[in-house]
Short mmCIF file of the C-alpha atoms (twelve columns), coordinates in Angstrom:
data_MODEL
# 
_entry.id   MODEL 
# 
loop_
_atom_site.group_PDB 
_atom_site.id 
_atom_site.type_symbol 
_atom_site.label_atom_id 
_atom_site.label_alt_id 
_atom_site.label_comp_id 
_atom_site.label_asym_id 
_atom_site.label_seq_id 
_atom_site.Cartn_x 
_atom_site.Cartn_y 
_atom_site.Cartn_z 
_atom_site.pdbx_PDB_model_num 
ATOM 1   C CA . MET A 1   -6.385  -17.080 -20.667 1 
ATOM 2   C CA . ILE A 2   -10.075 -15.429 -20.482 1 
ATOM 3   C CA . GLN A 3   -10.412 -12.178 -18.423 1 
ATOM 4   C CA . GLU A 4   -13.454 -10.082 -17.470 1 
ATOM 5   C CA . GLU A 5   -13.997 -6.393  -17.068 1 
ATOM 6   C CA . ILE A 6   -16.659 -6.554  -14.230 1 
ATOM 7   C CA . SER A 7   -18.506 -3.053  -14.210 1 
ATOM 8   C CA . ILE A 8   -22.322 -2.352  -14.000 1 
ATOM 9   C CA . GLN A 9   -22.574 -2.816  -18.020 1 
ATOM 10  C CA . THR A 10  -21.125 -6.115  -18.019 1 
ATOM 11  C CA . LEU A 11  -22.788 -7.494  -15.180 1 
ATOM 12  C CA . THR A 12  -26.319 -6.287  -16.517 1 
ATOM 13  C CA . ASP A 13  -25.695 -7.703  -20.018 1 
ATOM 14  C CA . ASN A 14  -24.347 -11.025 -19.077 1 
ATOM 15  C CA . GLU A 15  -27.111 -13.509 -19.300 1 
ATOM 16  C CA . ASP A 16  -25.603 -16.016 -17.166 1 
ATOM 17  C CA . ILE A 17  -25.855 -13.621 -14.306 1 
ATOM 18  C CA . HIS A 18  -29.427 -13.213 -12.599 1 
ATOM 19  C CA . VAL A 19  -29.501 -9.509  -11.535 1 
ATOM 20  C CA . GLY A 20  -32.258 -8.567  -8.973  1 
ATOM 21  C CA . TYR A 21  -31.501 -5.084  -9.244  1 
ATOM 22  C CA . TYR A 22  -29.520 -2.256  -10.972 1 
ATOM 23  C CA . ASP A 23  -29.383 1.637   -11.116 1 
ATOM 24  C CA . ASN A 24  -26.414 4.002   -12.243 1 
ATOM 25  C CA . ASP A 25  -24.373 3.117   -8.934  1 
ATOM 26  C CA . VAL A 26  -25.630 -0.165  -7.591  1 
ATOM 27  C CA . VAL A 27  -26.010 -3.816  -8.950  1 
ATOM 28  C CA . ILE A 28  -27.453 -6.623  -6.821  1 
ATOM 29  C CA . ILE A 29  -26.638 -10.166 -7.978  1 
ATOM 30  C CA . ASP A 30  -29.287 -12.906 -6.804  1 
ATOM 31  C CA . SER A 31  -27.377 -15.609 -8.282  1 
ATOM 32  C CA . ILE A 32  -23.830 -16.350 -9.931  1 
ATOM 33  C CA . GLN A 33  -22.854 -19.918 -11.062 1 
ATOM 34  C CA . LYS A 34  -21.370 -19.917 -14.174 1 
ATOM 35  C CA . PHE A 35  -18.080 -18.832 -13.411 1 
ATOM 36  C CA . GLU A 36  -16.134 -21.721 -15.164 1 
ATOM 37  C CA . GLU A 37  -14.793 -19.825 -17.934 1 
ATOM 38  C CA . VAL A 38  -13.471 -16.923 -15.997 1 
ATOM 39  C CA . THR A 39  -9.795  -17.064 -14.622 1 
ATOM 40  C CA . SER A 40  -9.129  -13.542 -13.817 1 
ATOM 41  C CA . ALA A 41  -11.024 -10.087 -13.910 1 
ATOM 42  C CA . HIS A 42  -10.695 -6.661  -13.245 1 
ATOM 43  C CA . VAL A 43  -13.303 -5.413  -11.045 1 
ATOM 44  C CA . SER A 44  -14.181 -1.800  -11.303 1 
ATOM 45  C CA . MET A 45  -16.439 -1.210  -8.519  1 
ATOM 46  C CA . SER A 46  -16.478 -2.123  -4.816  1 
ATOM 47  C CA . ALA A 47  -18.061 -5.422  -4.254  1 
ATOM 48  C CA . ILE A 48  -19.611 -7.436  -1.484  1 
ATOM 49  C CA . ALA A 49  -20.502 -11.218 -1.947  1 
ATOM 50  C CA . ILE A 50  -21.980 -13.746 0.444   1 
ATOM 51  C CA . CYS A 51  -21.123 -17.318 -0.634  1 
ATOM 52  C CA . THR A 52  -24.203 -19.413 -0.056  1 
ATOM 53  C CA . SER A 53  -22.801 -22.764 -1.197  1 
ATOM 54  C CA . GLY A 54  -19.597 -24.426 -2.287  1 
ATOM 55  C CA . LYS A 55  -16.104 -22.327 -2.318  1 
ATOM 56  C CA . VAL A 56  -14.034 -20.137 -4.586  1 
ATOM 57  C CA . GLN A 57  -10.358 -19.496 -4.242  1 
ATOM 58  C CA . GLY A 58  -8.411  -16.900 -5.958  1 
ATOM 59  C CA . MET A 59  -5.979  -13.822 -5.718  1 
ATOM 60  C CA . ILE A 60  -6.974  -10.177 -4.936  1 
ATOM 61  C CA . ASN A 61  -4.475  -7.737  -5.800  1 
ATOM 62  C CA . GLY A 62  -1.762  -10.626 -4.863  1 
ATOM 63  C CA . HIS A 63  -3.136  -11.706 -1.920  1 
ATOM 64  C CA . ARG A 64  -4.551  -15.429 -1.833  1 
ATOM 65  C CA . ILE A 65  -8.108  -15.895 -0.626  1 
ATOM 66  C CA . GLU A 66  -10.846 -18.721 -0.232  1 
ATOM 67  C CA . LEU A 67  -14.579 -17.931 0.156   1 
ATOM 68  C CA . CYS A 68  -16.776 -20.514 1.712   1 
ATOM 69  C CA . GLN A 69  -20.213 -20.947 2.713   1 
ATOM 70  C CA . ASN A 70  -21.498 -18.481 5.049   1 
ATOM 71  C CA . GLN A 71  -18.522 -16.185 4.510   1 
ATOM 72  C CA . VAL A 72  -18.705 -12.617 3.201   1 
ATOM 73  C CA . GLY A 73  -15.942 -11.401 0.918   1 
ATOM 74  C CA . VAL A 74  -15.160 -7.942  0.178   1 
ATOM 75  C CA . ILE A 75  -13.270 -6.451  -2.981  1 
ATOM 76  C CA . PRO A 76  -12.052 -2.888  -3.033  1 
ATOM 77  C CA . PRO A 77  -12.830 -0.977  -6.316  1 
ATOM 78  C CA . ASN A 78  -10.356 -1.189  -9.273  1 
ATOM 79  C CA . SER A 79  -9.059  -4.716  -8.068  1 
ATOM 80  C CA . HIS A 80  -7.452  -7.650  -9.987  1 
ATOM 81  C CA . VAL A 81  -8.796  -10.825 -9.271  1 
ATOM 82  C CA . THR A 82  -6.943  -13.824 -10.649 1 
ATOM 83  C CA . ASP A 83  -6.272  -17.431 -10.584 1 
ATOM 84  C CA . LEU A 84  -10.058 -18.264 -9.720  1 
ATOM 85  C CA . MET A 85  -10.978 -21.769 -9.027  1 
ATOM 86  C CA . ILE A 86  -14.479 -22.756 -8.294  1 
ATOM 87  C CA . SER A 87  -16.315 -25.436 -6.733  1 
ATOM 88  C CA . PRO A 88  -19.052 -27.437 -9.051  1 
ATOM 89  C CA . ASP A 89  -21.678 -26.189 -6.227  1 
ATOM 90  C CA . PHE A 90  -20.438 -22.624 -5.792  1 
ATOM 91  C CA . ASN A 91  -22.971 -19.811 -5.611  1 
ATOM 92  C CA . LEU A 92  -23.205 -16.460 -4.024  1 
ATOM 93  C CA . LYS A 93  -25.168 -13.219 -3.502  1 
ATOM 94  C CA . ALA A 94  -23.583 -10.239 -4.373  1 
ATOM 95  C CA . MET A 95  -23.794 -6.385  -4.308  1 
ATOM 96  C CA . PHE A 96  -21.284 -4.182  -6.626  1 
ATOM 97  C CA . LEU A 97  -21.272 -0.536  -5.504  1 
ATOM 98  C CA . SER A 98  -19.792 2.537   -7.454  1 
ATOM 99  C CA . ASN A 99  -17.305 4.571   -5.363  1 
ATOM 100 C CA . ASP A 100 -19.478 7.470   -5.411  1 
ATOM 101 C CA . ILE A 101 -22.254 5.338   -3.665  1 
ATOM 102 C CA . ILE A 102 -19.922 4.022   -1.096  1 
ATOM 103 C CA . ARG A 103 -18.495 7.378   0.084   1 
ATOM 104 C CA . ASP A 104 -22.233 8.288   0.137   1 
ATOM 105 C CA . PHE A 105 -23.124 5.358   2.305   1 
ATOM 106 C CA . LEU A 106 -20.386 6.030   4.657   1 
ATOM 107 C CA . HIS A 107 -19.589 9.649   4.911   1 
ATOM 108 C CA . GLU A 108 -17.401 10.300  8.173   1 
ATOM 109 C CA . LYS A 109 -16.991 6.389   8.853   1 
ATOM 110 C CA . MET A 110 -15.152 6.038   5.437   1 
ATOM 111 C CA . TYR A 111 -12.129 5.678   7.342   1 
ATOM 112 C CA . VAL A 112 -13.403 2.166   8.669   1 
ATOM 113 C CA . TRP A 113 -13.933 0.910   5.077   1 
ATOM 114 C CA . ASN A 114 -10.208 2.212   4.092   1 
ATOM 115 C CA . GLU A 115 -8.810  0.739   7.021   1 
ATOM 116 C CA . MET A 116 -10.303 -2.588  6.677   1 
ATOM 117 C CA . MET A 117 -9.854  -2.734  2.654   1 
ATOM 118 C CA . TYR A 118 -6.128  -1.152  2.606   1 
ATOM 119 C CA . ILE A 119 -4.396  -1.351  5.865   1 
ATOM 120 C CA . HIS A 120 -5.651  -4.750  7.138   1 
ATOM 121 C CA . GLU A 121 -6.548  -5.983  3.896   1 
ATOM 122 C CA . LEU A 122 -9.684  -7.822  5.171   1 
ATOM 123 C CA . HIS A 123 -11.318 -9.371  2.383   1 
ATOM 124 C CA . VAL A 124 -12.916 -12.353 3.784   1 
ATOM 125 C CA . ILE A 125 -15.210 -12.312 6.838   1 
ATOM 126 C CA . SER A 126 -16.868 -15.394 8.439   1 
ATOM 127 C CA . LEU A 127 -20.453 -14.733 9.767   1 
ATOM 128 C CA . GLU A 128 -21.959 -16.396 12.845  1 
ATOM 129 C CA . ARG A 129 -25.692 -17.624 12.657  1 
ATOM 130 C CA . ASP A 130 -26.936 -14.220 14.183  1 
ATOM 131 C CA . GLU A 131 -24.990 -12.119 11.831  1 
ATOM 132 C CA . MET A 132 -26.278 -14.250 8.809   1 
ATOM 133 C CA . GLN A 133 -29.680 -13.794 9.981   1 
ATOM 134 C CA . PHE A 134 -29.104 -9.986  10.189  1 
ATOM 135 C CA . PHE A 135 -28.131 -9.706  6.587   1 
ATOM 136 C CA . SER A 136 -30.904 -12.173 5.351   1 
ATOM 137 C CA . ILE A 137 -33.275 -10.142 6.761   1 
ATOM 138 C CA . PHE A 138 -31.860 -6.972  4.801   1 
ATOM 139 C CA . TYR A 139 -31.669 -9.232  1.688   1 
ATOM 140 C CA . GLU A 140 -35.521 -9.933  1.805   1 
ATOM 141 C CA . LEU A 141 -36.394 -6.615  2.652   1 
ATOM 142 C CA . LEU A 142 -34.490 -5.550  -0.331  1 
ATOM 143 C CA . GLN A 143 -36.384 -8.322  -2.702  1 
ATOM 144 C CA . GLU A 144 -39.489 -6.838  -1.645  1 
ATOM 145 C CA . CYS A 145 -38.360 -3.243  -2.598  1 
ATOM 146 C CA . TYR A 146 -36.799 -3.912  -5.992  1 
ATOM 147 C CA . ARG A 147 -39.614 -6.272  -6.980  1 
ATOM 148 C CA . LYS A 148 -41.891 -3.399  -7.434  1 
ATOM 149 C CA . PRO A 149 -42.288 -1.822  -10.719 1 
ATOM 150 C CA . THR A 150 -39.507 0.390   -11.699 1 
ATOM 151 C CA . ASP A 151 -41.749 3.540   -11.719 1 
ATOM 152 C CA . ALA A 152 -42.990 2.872   -8.224  1 
ATOM 153 C CA . PRO A 153 -42.356 6.266   -5.976  1 
ATOM 154 C CA . PHE A 154 -38.880 6.458   -4.238  1 
ATOM 155 C CA . ARG A 155 -37.949 2.962   -5.366  1 
ATOM 156 C CA . THR A 156 -34.221 3.471   -5.863  1 
ATOM 157 C CA . ASP A 157 -33.948 5.785   -2.563  1 
ATOM 158 C CA . VAL A 158 -35.500 2.891   -0.339  1 
ATOM 159 C CA . VAL A 159 -33.340 0.516   -2.009  1 
ATOM 160 C CA . GLN A 160 -30.120 2.760   -1.507  1 
ATOM 161 C CA . SER A 161 -31.461 3.379   1.915   1 
ATOM 162 C CA . LEU A 162 -31.317 -0.411  2.758   1 
ATOM 163 C CA . LEU A 163 -28.205 -0.888  1.363   1 
ATOM 164 C CA . ARG A 164 -26.463 1.946   3.355   1 
ATOM 165 C CA . ALA A 165 -27.684 0.272   6.417   1 
ATOM 166 C CA . ALA A 166 -26.412 -3.159  5.372   1 
ATOM 167 C CA . VAL A 167 -23.027 -1.536  4.500   1 
ATOM 168 C CA . LEU A 168 -22.798 0.206   7.732   1 
ATOM 169 C CA . GLY A 169 -23.720 -3.193  9.483   1 
ATOM 170 C CA . LEU A 170 -20.778 -4.804  7.746   1 
ATOM 171 C CA . CYS A 171 -18.236 -2.308  8.596   1 
ATOM 172 C CA . GLY A 172 -19.350 -2.913  12.128  1 
ATOM 173 C CA . PHE A 173 -18.795 -6.431  11.723  1 
ATOM 174 C CA . MET A 174 -15.249 -5.820  10.232  1 
ATOM 175 C CA . ARG A 175 -14.558 -3.402  13.166  1 
ATOM 176 C CA . GLN A 176 -15.139 -6.151  15.534  1 
ATOM 177 C CA . VAL A 177 -12.940 -8.817  13.823  1 
ATOM 178 C CA . THR A 178 -9.765  -6.188  13.588  1 
ATOM 179 C CA . LEU A 179 -10.308 -5.164  17.353  1 
ATOM 180 C CA . ALA A 180 -10.704 -9.051  18.280  1 
ATOM 181 C CA . ASP A 181 -7.534  -9.537  16.752  1 
ATOM 182 C CA . ASN A 182 -5.782  -6.816  18.621  1 
ATOM 183 C CA . HIS A 183 -5.185  -4.783  15.625  1 
ATOM 184 C CA . GLN A 184 -4.788  -0.934  15.908  1 
ATOM 185 C CA . THR A 185 -7.535  1.049   17.384  1 
ATOM 186 C CA . ALA A 186 -9.726  3.691   15.338  1 
ATOM 187 C CA . TYR A 187 -7.873  6.475   13.744  1 
ATOM 188 C CA . ILE A 188 -8.204  9.762   15.452  1 
ATOM 189 C CA . GLY A 189 -10.228 12.262  13.248  1 
ATOM 190 C CA . ASN A 190 -7.807  14.956  12.709  1 
ATOM 191 C CA . SER A 191 -6.691  16.632  9.700   1 
ATOM 192 C CA . GLY A 192 -3.836  14.380  8.960   1 
ATOM 193 C CA . ASN A 193 -5.915  11.266  9.023   1 
ATOM 194 C CA . ASN A 194 -8.575  13.404  6.881   1 
ATOM 195 C CA . HIS A 195 -5.767  13.728  4.296   1 
ATOM 196 C CA . PHE A 196 -4.639  10.165  4.380   1 
ATOM 197 C CA . GLN A 197 -8.365  8.964   3.640   1 
ATOM 198 C CA . HIS A 198 -8.507  11.281  0.471   1 
ATOM 199 C CA . PHE A 199 -5.119  10.164  -0.481  1 
ATOM 200 C CA . LEU A 200 -6.474  6.602   -0.443  1 
ATOM 201 C CA . ASP A 201 -9.585  7.593   -2.145  1 
ATOM 202 C CA . LEU A 202 -7.628  9.072   -5.040  1 
ATOM 203 C CA . LEU A 203 -5.359  5.948   -5.269  1 
ATOM 204 C CA . HIS A 204 -8.287  3.503   -5.508  1 
ATOM 205 C CA . SER A 205 -10.535 5.597   -7.732  1 
ATOM 206 C CA . GLU A 206 -8.039  5.061   -10.521 1 
ATOM 207 C CA . ARG A 207 -7.693  1.904   -12.525 1 
ATOM 208 C CA . TYR A 208 -3.908  2.673   -13.049 1 
ATOM 209 C CA . LYS A 209 -1.922  4.340   -10.126 1 
ATOM 210 C CA . HIS A 210 1.527   5.275   -11.794 1 
ATOM 211 C CA . ARG A 211 1.400   8.742   -10.675 1 
ATOM 212 C CA . THR A 212 3.939   10.798  -8.477  1 
ATOM 213 C CA . VAL A 213 3.764   11.560  -4.903  1 
ATOM 214 C CA . GLU A 214 3.844   15.230  -5.997  1 
ATOM 215 C CA . SER A 215 0.755   14.844  -8.175  1 
ATOM 216 C CA . TYR A 216 -1.193  13.383  -5.356  1 
ATOM 217 C CA . ALA A 217 -0.105  15.963  -2.888  1 
ATOM 218 C CA . ASN A 218 -1.129  18.781  -5.406  1 
ATOM 219 C CA . GLU A 219 -4.694  17.193  -5.436  1 
ATOM 220 C CA . LEU A 220 -4.838  17.525  -1.828  1 
ATOM 221 C CA . CYS A 221 -3.357  20.984  -1.626  1 
ATOM 222 C CA . ILE A 222 -0.474  19.854  0.670   1 
ATOM 223 C CA . SER A 223 3.176   19.102  0.071   1 
ATOM 224 C CA . PRO A 224 4.662   15.781  -0.856  1 
ATOM 225 C CA . LYS A 225 6.673   15.628  2.462   1 
ATOM 226 C CA . TYR A 226 3.503   15.909  4.627   1 
ATOM 227 C CA . LEU A 227 1.774   13.558  2.590   1 
ATOM 228 C CA . SER A 228 4.532   11.120  3.135   1 
ATOM 229 C CA . ALA A 229 4.539   11.924  6.585   1 
ATOM 230 C CA . ILE A 230 0.851   11.528  7.394   1 
ATOM 231 C CA . CYS A 231 1.001   8.190   5.511   1 
ATOM 232 C CA . LYS A 232 3.644   6.814   7.532   1 
ATOM 233 C CA . LYS A 233 1.806   7.737   10.729  1 
ATOM 234 C CA . GLN A 234 -1.323  6.223   9.938   1 
ATOM 235 C CA . SER A 235 -0.463  3.196   8.230   1 
ATOM 236 C CA . GLY A 236 3.291   2.527   8.664   1 
ATOM 237 C CA . LYS A 237 4.082   3.134   4.737   1 
ATOM 238 C CA . THR A 238 5.055   6.075   2.926   1 
ATOM 239 C CA . ALA A 239 2.970   7.537   0.060   1 
ATOM 240 C CA . ASN A 240 5.676   6.392   -2.373  1 
ATOM 241 C CA . GLU A 241 5.672   2.918   -0.893  1 
ATOM 242 C CA . TRP A 242 1.594   2.892   -1.083  1 
ATOM 243 C CA . ILE A 243 1.698   3.892   -4.993  1 
ATOM 244 C CA . THR A 244 4.459   1.708   -5.798  1 
ATOM 245 C CA . GLU A 245 2.674   -1.280  -4.476  1 
ATOM 246 C CA . HIS A 246 -0.424  -0.765  -6.444  1 
ATOM 247 C CA . VAL A 247 1.490   0.074   -9.471  1 
ATOM 248 C CA . LEU A 248 3.202   -3.025  -9.332  1 
ATOM 249 C CA . GLU A 249 0.265   -5.069  -9.007  1 
ATOM 250 C CA . ASP A 250 -0.975  -3.432  -12.070 1 
ATOM 251 C CA . ILE A 251 2.022   -4.498  -13.770 1 
ATOM 252 C CA . ARG A 252 1.661   -7.855  -12.683 1 
ATOM 253 C CA . TYR A 253 -1.732  -8.277  -13.742 1 
ATOM 254 C CA . SER A 254 -1.266  -6.550  -17.157 1 
ATOM 255 C CA . LEU A 255 1.894   -8.889  -17.877 1 
ATOM 256 C CA . LYS A 256 0.144   -12.071 -16.720 1 
ATOM 257 C CA . GLN A 257 -3.505  -11.758 -17.515 1 
ATOM 258 C CA . THR A 258 -3.753  -9.675  -20.548 1 
ATOM 259 C CA . ASP A 259 -2.248  -10.014 -23.850 1 
ATOM 260 C CA . LEU A 260 -1.349  -6.254  -24.469 1 
ATOM 261 C CA . SER A 261 2.151   -5.739  -25.714 1 
ATOM 262 C CA . ILE A 262 4.916   -4.255  -23.601 1 
ATOM 263 C CA . LYS A 263 4.586   -0.738  -24.984 1 
ATOM 264 C CA . GLN A 264 0.593   -0.865  -24.821 1 
ATOM 265 C CA . ILE A 265 0.867   -1.790  -20.977 1 
ATOM 266 C CA . SER A 266 4.016   1.053   -20.609 1 
ATOM 267 C CA . ASP A 267 1.213   3.625   -22.157 1 
ATOM 268 C CA . ARG A 268 -1.583  2.328   -20.295 1 
ATOM 269 C CA . LEU A 269 0.134   2.358   -16.946 1 
ATOM 270 C CA . GLY A 270 1.299   5.949   -17.391 1 
ATOM 271 C CA . PHE A 271 5.052   5.436   -17.987 1 
ATOM 272 C CA . PRO A 272 6.799   7.699   -20.353 1 
ATOM 273 C CA . ASN A 273 8.346   5.146   -22.609 1 
ATOM 274 C CA . PRO A 274 9.041   1.309   -22.611 1 
ATOM 275 C CA . SER A 275 12.356  1.819   -21.751 1 
ATOM 276 C CA . PHE A 276 11.560  3.541   -18.416 1 
ATOM 277 C CA . PHE A 277 8.896   0.953   -17.808 1 
ATOM 278 C CA . GLY A 278 11.568  -1.851  -18.576 1 
ATOM 279 C CA . LYS A 279 13.833  -0.436  -15.948 1 
ATOM 280 C CA . TYR A 280 11.177  0.289   -13.453 1 
ATOM 281 C CA . VAL A 281 9.925   -3.623  -13.590 1 
ATOM 282 C CA . LYS A 282 13.702  -4.543  -13.348 1 
ATOM 283 C CA . GLU A 283 14.493  -2.899  -10.508 1 
ATOM 284 C CA . HIS A 284 11.310  -3.688  -8.659  1 
ATOM 285 C CA . LEU A 285 10.630  -7.387  -9.923  1 
ATOM 286 C CA . GLY A 286 14.163  -8.352  -10.504 1 
ATOM 287 C CA . VAL A 287 13.489  -9.128  -14.178 1 
ATOM 288 C CA . THR A 288 12.460  -7.729  -17.460 1 
ATOM 289 C CA . PRO A 289 8.710   -7.470  -18.278 1 
ATOM 290 C CA . THR A 290 9.397   -10.085 -20.979 1 
ATOM 291 C CA . GLN A 291 11.133  -12.381 -18.687 1 
ATOM 292 C CA . PHE A 292 8.356   -11.846 -16.041 1 
ATOM 293 C CA . ARG A 293 5.531   -12.457 -18.666 1 
ATOM 294 C CA . GLY A 294 6.942   -15.682 -19.702 1 
ATOM 295 C CA . ARG A 295 7.788   -16.860 -16.018 1 
ATOM 296 C CA . LYS A 296 5.353   -19.649 -14.678 1 
ATOM 297 C CA . ILE A 297 3.342   -18.810 -11.666 1 
ATOM 298 C CA . GLU A 298 4.237   -20.728 -8.875  1 
# 
């Protein structure tokens, strides 16, 4: 079982990955081909990838996906990618973005990203020829910019400005897809929606999410009851349902994809002790942590 921690450091240190550009918030990958040894990974940043040949199958936070040629895959931050299967001719181009830079890029349009990633869980988008051309132009411009010397004036600012335009364009395509599928219309920009968006930001900016509704509400300076109410109104799920869903994915990943002991997993996920952790797993997954770890994946 080989797992990877995908972060700015691990990407830039990997000799098998052709990195075109990187700074403190961005990594642009020109080519990734050698994924044969990787079966699971924790992706700490947001990732946007265009498959240029072949295909890859796997699970993102428990949801099965398949990414083929001329499709875009989008992975939210702190995601667990497991059960990867790669075709021999697989290749892609990708950008990895920190949480801070995503928020800087999108500003008031952050709700579109959150809605697509966490409500509709839209992780794969098929591009038409004109849409592929749109992103090809951006990529060519980016290459021209980041091939300049690293001390070229405003190099980072120019690259990030182009990336912001590309990310905004992608959000527009994602919006069109969901509207065409008759999903709900855009959120109304009110205080309740703002609190919900900030809750999602908090939930997905942390690697492990086992915290109480009260703790999240305190950070937002609102009551737990109000936080649950606005979550239910905006997404159909309460705050506790959101937290539980993501905690269970952390548990599944930790038990199946790591060699950590039950106590180590309990500690890392923020449970007070292994006994409480065991009861939580039994309640939600129907088996003990040890039984779940030993069960075959169907």
